[in-house]
mmCIF file of C-alpha atoms in Angstrom:
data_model
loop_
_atom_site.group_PDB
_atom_site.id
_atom_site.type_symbol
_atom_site.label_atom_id
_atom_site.label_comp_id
_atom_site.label_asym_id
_atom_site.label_seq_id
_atom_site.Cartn_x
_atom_site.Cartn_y
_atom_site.Cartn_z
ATOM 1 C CA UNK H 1 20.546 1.855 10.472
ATOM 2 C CA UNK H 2 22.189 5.189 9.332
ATOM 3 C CA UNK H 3 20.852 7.310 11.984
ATOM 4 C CA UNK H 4 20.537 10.290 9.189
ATOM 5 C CA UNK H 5 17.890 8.018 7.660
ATOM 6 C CA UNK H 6 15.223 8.439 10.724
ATOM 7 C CA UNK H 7 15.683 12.675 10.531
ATOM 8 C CA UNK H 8 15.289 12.874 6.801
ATOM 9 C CA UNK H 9 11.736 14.616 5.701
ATOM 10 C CA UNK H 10 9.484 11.880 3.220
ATOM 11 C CA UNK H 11 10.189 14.285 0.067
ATOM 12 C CA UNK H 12 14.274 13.426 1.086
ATOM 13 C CA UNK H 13 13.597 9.945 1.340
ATOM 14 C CA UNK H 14 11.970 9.522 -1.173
ATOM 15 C CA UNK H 15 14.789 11.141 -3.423
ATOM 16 C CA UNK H 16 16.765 8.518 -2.093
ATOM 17 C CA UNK H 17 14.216 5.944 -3.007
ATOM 18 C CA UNK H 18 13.921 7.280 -6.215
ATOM 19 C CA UNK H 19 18.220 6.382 -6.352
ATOM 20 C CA UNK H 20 17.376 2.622 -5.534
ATOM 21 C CA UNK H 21 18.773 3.218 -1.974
ATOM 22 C CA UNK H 22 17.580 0.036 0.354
ATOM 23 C CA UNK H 23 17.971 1.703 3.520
ATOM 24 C CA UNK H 24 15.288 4.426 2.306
ATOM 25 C CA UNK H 25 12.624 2.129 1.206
ATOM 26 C CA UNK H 26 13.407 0.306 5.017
ATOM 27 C CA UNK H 27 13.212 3.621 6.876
ATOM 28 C CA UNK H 28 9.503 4.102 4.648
ATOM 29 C CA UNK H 29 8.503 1.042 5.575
ATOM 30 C CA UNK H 30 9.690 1.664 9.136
ATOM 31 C CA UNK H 31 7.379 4.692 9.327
ATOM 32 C CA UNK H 32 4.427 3.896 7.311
ATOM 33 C CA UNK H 33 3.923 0.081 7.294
ATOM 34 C CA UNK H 34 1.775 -0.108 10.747
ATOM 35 C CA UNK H 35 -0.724 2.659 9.526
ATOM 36 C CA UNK H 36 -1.079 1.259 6.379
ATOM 37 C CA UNK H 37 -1.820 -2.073 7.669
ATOM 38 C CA UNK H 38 -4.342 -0.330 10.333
ATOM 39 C CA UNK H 39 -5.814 1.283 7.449
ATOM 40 C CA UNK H 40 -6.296 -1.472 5.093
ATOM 41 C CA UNK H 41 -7.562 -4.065 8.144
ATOM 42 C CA UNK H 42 -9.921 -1.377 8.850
ATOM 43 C CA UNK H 43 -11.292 -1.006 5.328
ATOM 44 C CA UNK H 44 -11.311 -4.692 4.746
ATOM 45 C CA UNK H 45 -11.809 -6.158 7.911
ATOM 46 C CA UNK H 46 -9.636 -9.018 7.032
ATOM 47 C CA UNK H 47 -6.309 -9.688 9.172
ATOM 48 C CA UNK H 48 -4.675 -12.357 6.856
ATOM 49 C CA UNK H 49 -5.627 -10.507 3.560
ATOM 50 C CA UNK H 50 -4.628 -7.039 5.236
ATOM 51 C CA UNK H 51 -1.146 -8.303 5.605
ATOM 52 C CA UNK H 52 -0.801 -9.376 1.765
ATOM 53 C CA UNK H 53 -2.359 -5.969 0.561
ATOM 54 C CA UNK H 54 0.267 -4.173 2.696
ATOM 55 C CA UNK H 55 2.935 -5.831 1.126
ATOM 56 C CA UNK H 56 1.376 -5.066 -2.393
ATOM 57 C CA UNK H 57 0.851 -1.549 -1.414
ATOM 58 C CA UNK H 58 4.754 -0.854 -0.694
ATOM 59 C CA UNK H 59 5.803 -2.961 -3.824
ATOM 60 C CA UNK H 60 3.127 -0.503 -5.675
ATOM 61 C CA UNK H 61 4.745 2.355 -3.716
ATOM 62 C CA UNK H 62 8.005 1.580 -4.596
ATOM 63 C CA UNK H 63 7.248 0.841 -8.147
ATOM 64 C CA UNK H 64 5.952 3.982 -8.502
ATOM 65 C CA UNK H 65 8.429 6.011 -6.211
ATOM 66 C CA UNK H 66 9.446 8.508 -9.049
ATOM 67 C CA UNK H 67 5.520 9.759 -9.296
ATOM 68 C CA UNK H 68 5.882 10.800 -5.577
ATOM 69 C CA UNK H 69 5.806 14.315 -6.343
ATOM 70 C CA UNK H 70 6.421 15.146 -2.297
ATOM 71 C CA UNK H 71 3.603 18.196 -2.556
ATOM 72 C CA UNK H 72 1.320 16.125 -0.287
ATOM 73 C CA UNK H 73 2.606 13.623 2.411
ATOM 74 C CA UNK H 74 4.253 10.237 1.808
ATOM 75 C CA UNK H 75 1.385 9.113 4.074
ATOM 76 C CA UNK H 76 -1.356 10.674 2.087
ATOM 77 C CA UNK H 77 -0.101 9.418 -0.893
ATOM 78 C CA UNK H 78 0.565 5.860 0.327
ATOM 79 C CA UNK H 79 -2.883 5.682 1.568
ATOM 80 C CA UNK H 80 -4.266 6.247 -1.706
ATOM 81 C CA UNK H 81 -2.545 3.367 -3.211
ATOM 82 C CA UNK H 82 -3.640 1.140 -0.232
ATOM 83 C CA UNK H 83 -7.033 2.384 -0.953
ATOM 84 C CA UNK H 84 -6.948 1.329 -4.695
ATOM 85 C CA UNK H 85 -5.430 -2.334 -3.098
ATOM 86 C CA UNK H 86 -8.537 -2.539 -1.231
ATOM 87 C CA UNK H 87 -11.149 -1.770 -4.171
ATOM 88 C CA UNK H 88 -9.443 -4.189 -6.036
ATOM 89 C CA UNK H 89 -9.210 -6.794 -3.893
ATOM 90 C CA UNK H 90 -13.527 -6.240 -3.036
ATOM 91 C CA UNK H 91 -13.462 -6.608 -7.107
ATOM 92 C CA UNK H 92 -11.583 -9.978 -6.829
ATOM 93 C CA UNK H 93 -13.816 -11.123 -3.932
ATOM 94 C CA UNK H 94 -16.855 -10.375 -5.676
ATOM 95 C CA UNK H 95 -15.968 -12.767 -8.769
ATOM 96 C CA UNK H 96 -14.377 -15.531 -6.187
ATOM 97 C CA UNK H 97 -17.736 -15.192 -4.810
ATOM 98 C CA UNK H 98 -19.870 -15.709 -7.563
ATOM 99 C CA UNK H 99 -17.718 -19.044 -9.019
ATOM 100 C CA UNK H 100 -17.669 -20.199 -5.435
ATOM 101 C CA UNK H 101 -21.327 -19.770 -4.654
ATOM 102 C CA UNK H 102 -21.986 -21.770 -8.431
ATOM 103 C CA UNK H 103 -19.350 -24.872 -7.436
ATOM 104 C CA UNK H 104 -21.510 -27.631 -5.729
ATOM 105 C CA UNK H 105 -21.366 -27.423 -2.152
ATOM 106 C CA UNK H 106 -19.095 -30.075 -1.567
ATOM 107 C CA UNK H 107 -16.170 -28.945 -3.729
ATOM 108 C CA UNK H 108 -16.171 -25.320 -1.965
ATOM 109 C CA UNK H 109 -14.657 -26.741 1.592
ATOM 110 C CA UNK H 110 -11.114 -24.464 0.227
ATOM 111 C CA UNK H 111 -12.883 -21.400 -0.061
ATOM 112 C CA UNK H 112 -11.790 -18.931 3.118
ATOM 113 C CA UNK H 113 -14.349 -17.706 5.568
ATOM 114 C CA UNK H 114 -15.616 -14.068 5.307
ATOM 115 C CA UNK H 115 -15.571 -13.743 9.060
ATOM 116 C CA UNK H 116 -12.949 -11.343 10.208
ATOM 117 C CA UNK H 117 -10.276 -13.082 12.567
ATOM 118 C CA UNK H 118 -10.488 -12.299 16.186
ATOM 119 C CA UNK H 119 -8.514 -9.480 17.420
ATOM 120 C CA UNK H 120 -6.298 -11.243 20.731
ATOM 121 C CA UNK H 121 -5.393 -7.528 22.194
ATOM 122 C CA UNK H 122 -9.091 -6.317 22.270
ATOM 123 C CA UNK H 123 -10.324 -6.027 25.689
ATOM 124 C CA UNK H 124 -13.839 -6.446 24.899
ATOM 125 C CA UNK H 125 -14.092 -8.486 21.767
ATOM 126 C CA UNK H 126 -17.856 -8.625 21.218
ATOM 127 C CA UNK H 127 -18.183 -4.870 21.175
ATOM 128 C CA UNK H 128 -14.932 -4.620 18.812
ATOM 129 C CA UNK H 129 -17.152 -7.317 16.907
ATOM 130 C CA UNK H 130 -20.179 -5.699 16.711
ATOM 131 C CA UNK H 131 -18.136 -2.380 15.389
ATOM 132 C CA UNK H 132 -16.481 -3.834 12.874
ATOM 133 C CA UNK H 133 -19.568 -5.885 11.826
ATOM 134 C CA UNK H 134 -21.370 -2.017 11.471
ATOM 135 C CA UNK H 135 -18.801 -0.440 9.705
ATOM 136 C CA UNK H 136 -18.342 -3.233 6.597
ATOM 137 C CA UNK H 137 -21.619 -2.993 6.214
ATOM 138 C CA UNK H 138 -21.209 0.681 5.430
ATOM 139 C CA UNK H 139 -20.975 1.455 1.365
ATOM 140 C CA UNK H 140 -17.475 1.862 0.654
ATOM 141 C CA UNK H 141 -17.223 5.378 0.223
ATOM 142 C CA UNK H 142 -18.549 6.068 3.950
ATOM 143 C CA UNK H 143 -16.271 3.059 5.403
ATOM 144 C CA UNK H 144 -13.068 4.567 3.269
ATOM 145 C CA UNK H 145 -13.790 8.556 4.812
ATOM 146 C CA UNK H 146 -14.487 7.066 8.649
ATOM 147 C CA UNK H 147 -11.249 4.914 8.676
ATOM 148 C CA UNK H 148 -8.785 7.627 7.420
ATOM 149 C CA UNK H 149 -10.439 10.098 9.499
ATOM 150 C CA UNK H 150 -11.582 8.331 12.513
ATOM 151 C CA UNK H 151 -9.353 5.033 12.923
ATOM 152 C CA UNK H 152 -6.046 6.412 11.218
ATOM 153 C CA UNK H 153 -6.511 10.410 12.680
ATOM 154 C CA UNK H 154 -6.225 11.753 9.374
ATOM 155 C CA UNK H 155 -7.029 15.347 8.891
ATOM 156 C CA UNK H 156 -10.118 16.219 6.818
ATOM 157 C CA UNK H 157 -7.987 17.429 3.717
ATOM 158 C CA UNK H 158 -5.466 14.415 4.130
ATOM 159 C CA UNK H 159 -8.084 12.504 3.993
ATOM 160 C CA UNK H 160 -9.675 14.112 0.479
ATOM 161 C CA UNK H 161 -6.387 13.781 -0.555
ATOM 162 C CA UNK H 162 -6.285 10.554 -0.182
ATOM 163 C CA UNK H 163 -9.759 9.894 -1.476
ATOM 164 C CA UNK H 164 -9.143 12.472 -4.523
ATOM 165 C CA UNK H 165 -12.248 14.136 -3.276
ATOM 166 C CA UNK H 166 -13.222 17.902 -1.519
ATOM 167 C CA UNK H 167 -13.100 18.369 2.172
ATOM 168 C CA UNK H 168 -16.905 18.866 2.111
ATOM 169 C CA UNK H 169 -17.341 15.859 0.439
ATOM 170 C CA UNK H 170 -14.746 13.972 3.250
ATOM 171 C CA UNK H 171 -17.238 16.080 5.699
ATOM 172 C CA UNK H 172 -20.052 14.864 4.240
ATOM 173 C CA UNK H 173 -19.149 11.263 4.504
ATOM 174 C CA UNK H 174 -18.330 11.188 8.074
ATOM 175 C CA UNK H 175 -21.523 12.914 8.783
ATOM 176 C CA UNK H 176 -23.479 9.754 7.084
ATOM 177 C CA UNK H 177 -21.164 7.271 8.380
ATOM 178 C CA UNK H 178 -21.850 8.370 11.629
ATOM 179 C CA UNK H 179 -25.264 8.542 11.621
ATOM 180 C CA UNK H 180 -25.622 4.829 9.735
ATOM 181 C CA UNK H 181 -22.989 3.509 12.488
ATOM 182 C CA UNK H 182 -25.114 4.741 15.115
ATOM 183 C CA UNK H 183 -28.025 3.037 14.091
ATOM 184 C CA UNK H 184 -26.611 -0.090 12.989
ATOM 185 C CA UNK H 185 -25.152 -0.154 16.452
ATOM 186 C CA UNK H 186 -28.347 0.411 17.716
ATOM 187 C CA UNK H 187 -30.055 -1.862 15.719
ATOM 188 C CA UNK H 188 -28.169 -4.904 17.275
ATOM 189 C CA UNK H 189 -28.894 -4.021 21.172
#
């Protein structure tokens, strides 16, 4: 890879994006596509279905390259697109749902599992469980501030950014996320 590519700021790249330049969208990718898989596994708790929606996020990225203004980070403003891939896809689960739970029994075998697939790396995989378990069970809007603040390190304002929301409302969020986390956590032993 040009070795200029890996130095350039994300408002450079994305000028060269913006020029159709293939080694740009690679060095975005390069950068962005393990924190935007992080983020979306985290906010749908789903391995398999994390990996599509990170591909559709960077197709959606790149699609839409020439609205990168380059005010706000390439990260921030990736993450709200992932974001939007995530409420859409809990949309289209919601309807699969529904026609799935009204098909007899017997002709529902295809449908996927809602379980999340087992992380191999964790250490302690019942705990890492249980956590996830808590935090899907959070509404949306705490799950979405927690995981851009808490699992991807976002600042506060990236993070209201992202979520096209204030900093106290980002603070806010945590705050209740926290305290519902704790007691689901407690809740199960």
């Amino acid at each position: 890879m040009n070795p200029t590519f890996d130095q350039l700021s994300d408002r450079d790249l994305a000028e060269r994006a913006k020029g159709r330049d293939q080694l740009a969208y690679r060095e975005f990718l390069r950068r962005y596509k393990a924190p935007v898989f992080r983020l979306i596994r985290s906010t749908i708790g789903d391995e398999a279905e994390a990996l599509d929606l990170t591909q559709e996020t960077f197709v959606a990225a790149f699609q839409a390259i020439g609205r990168y203004d380059g005010v706000r980070p390439f990260r921030v403003w990736i993450a709200r697109i992932a974001l939007n891939k995530c409420r859409d896809w809990a949309r289209r689960r919601k309807v699969r749902a529904f026609f799935a739970s009204a098909l007899p029994l017997e002709s529902a075998n295809h449908v996927a599992s809602d379980t999340p697939s087992p992380d191999r790396n964790a250490v302690d995989a019942d705990e890492l469980s249980r956590v996830r378990s808590a935090m899907s069970a959070l509404p949306v809007k705490l799950r979405e501030a927690i995981v851009l603040c808490g699992v991807e390190e976002m600042s506060q304002q990236d993070a209201a950014d992202a979520l096209g929301v204030t900093v106290k409302t980002v603070e806010t969020r945590l705050y209740r996320a926290r305290q519902r986390l704790r007691a689901l956590l407690n809740e199960g032993g």
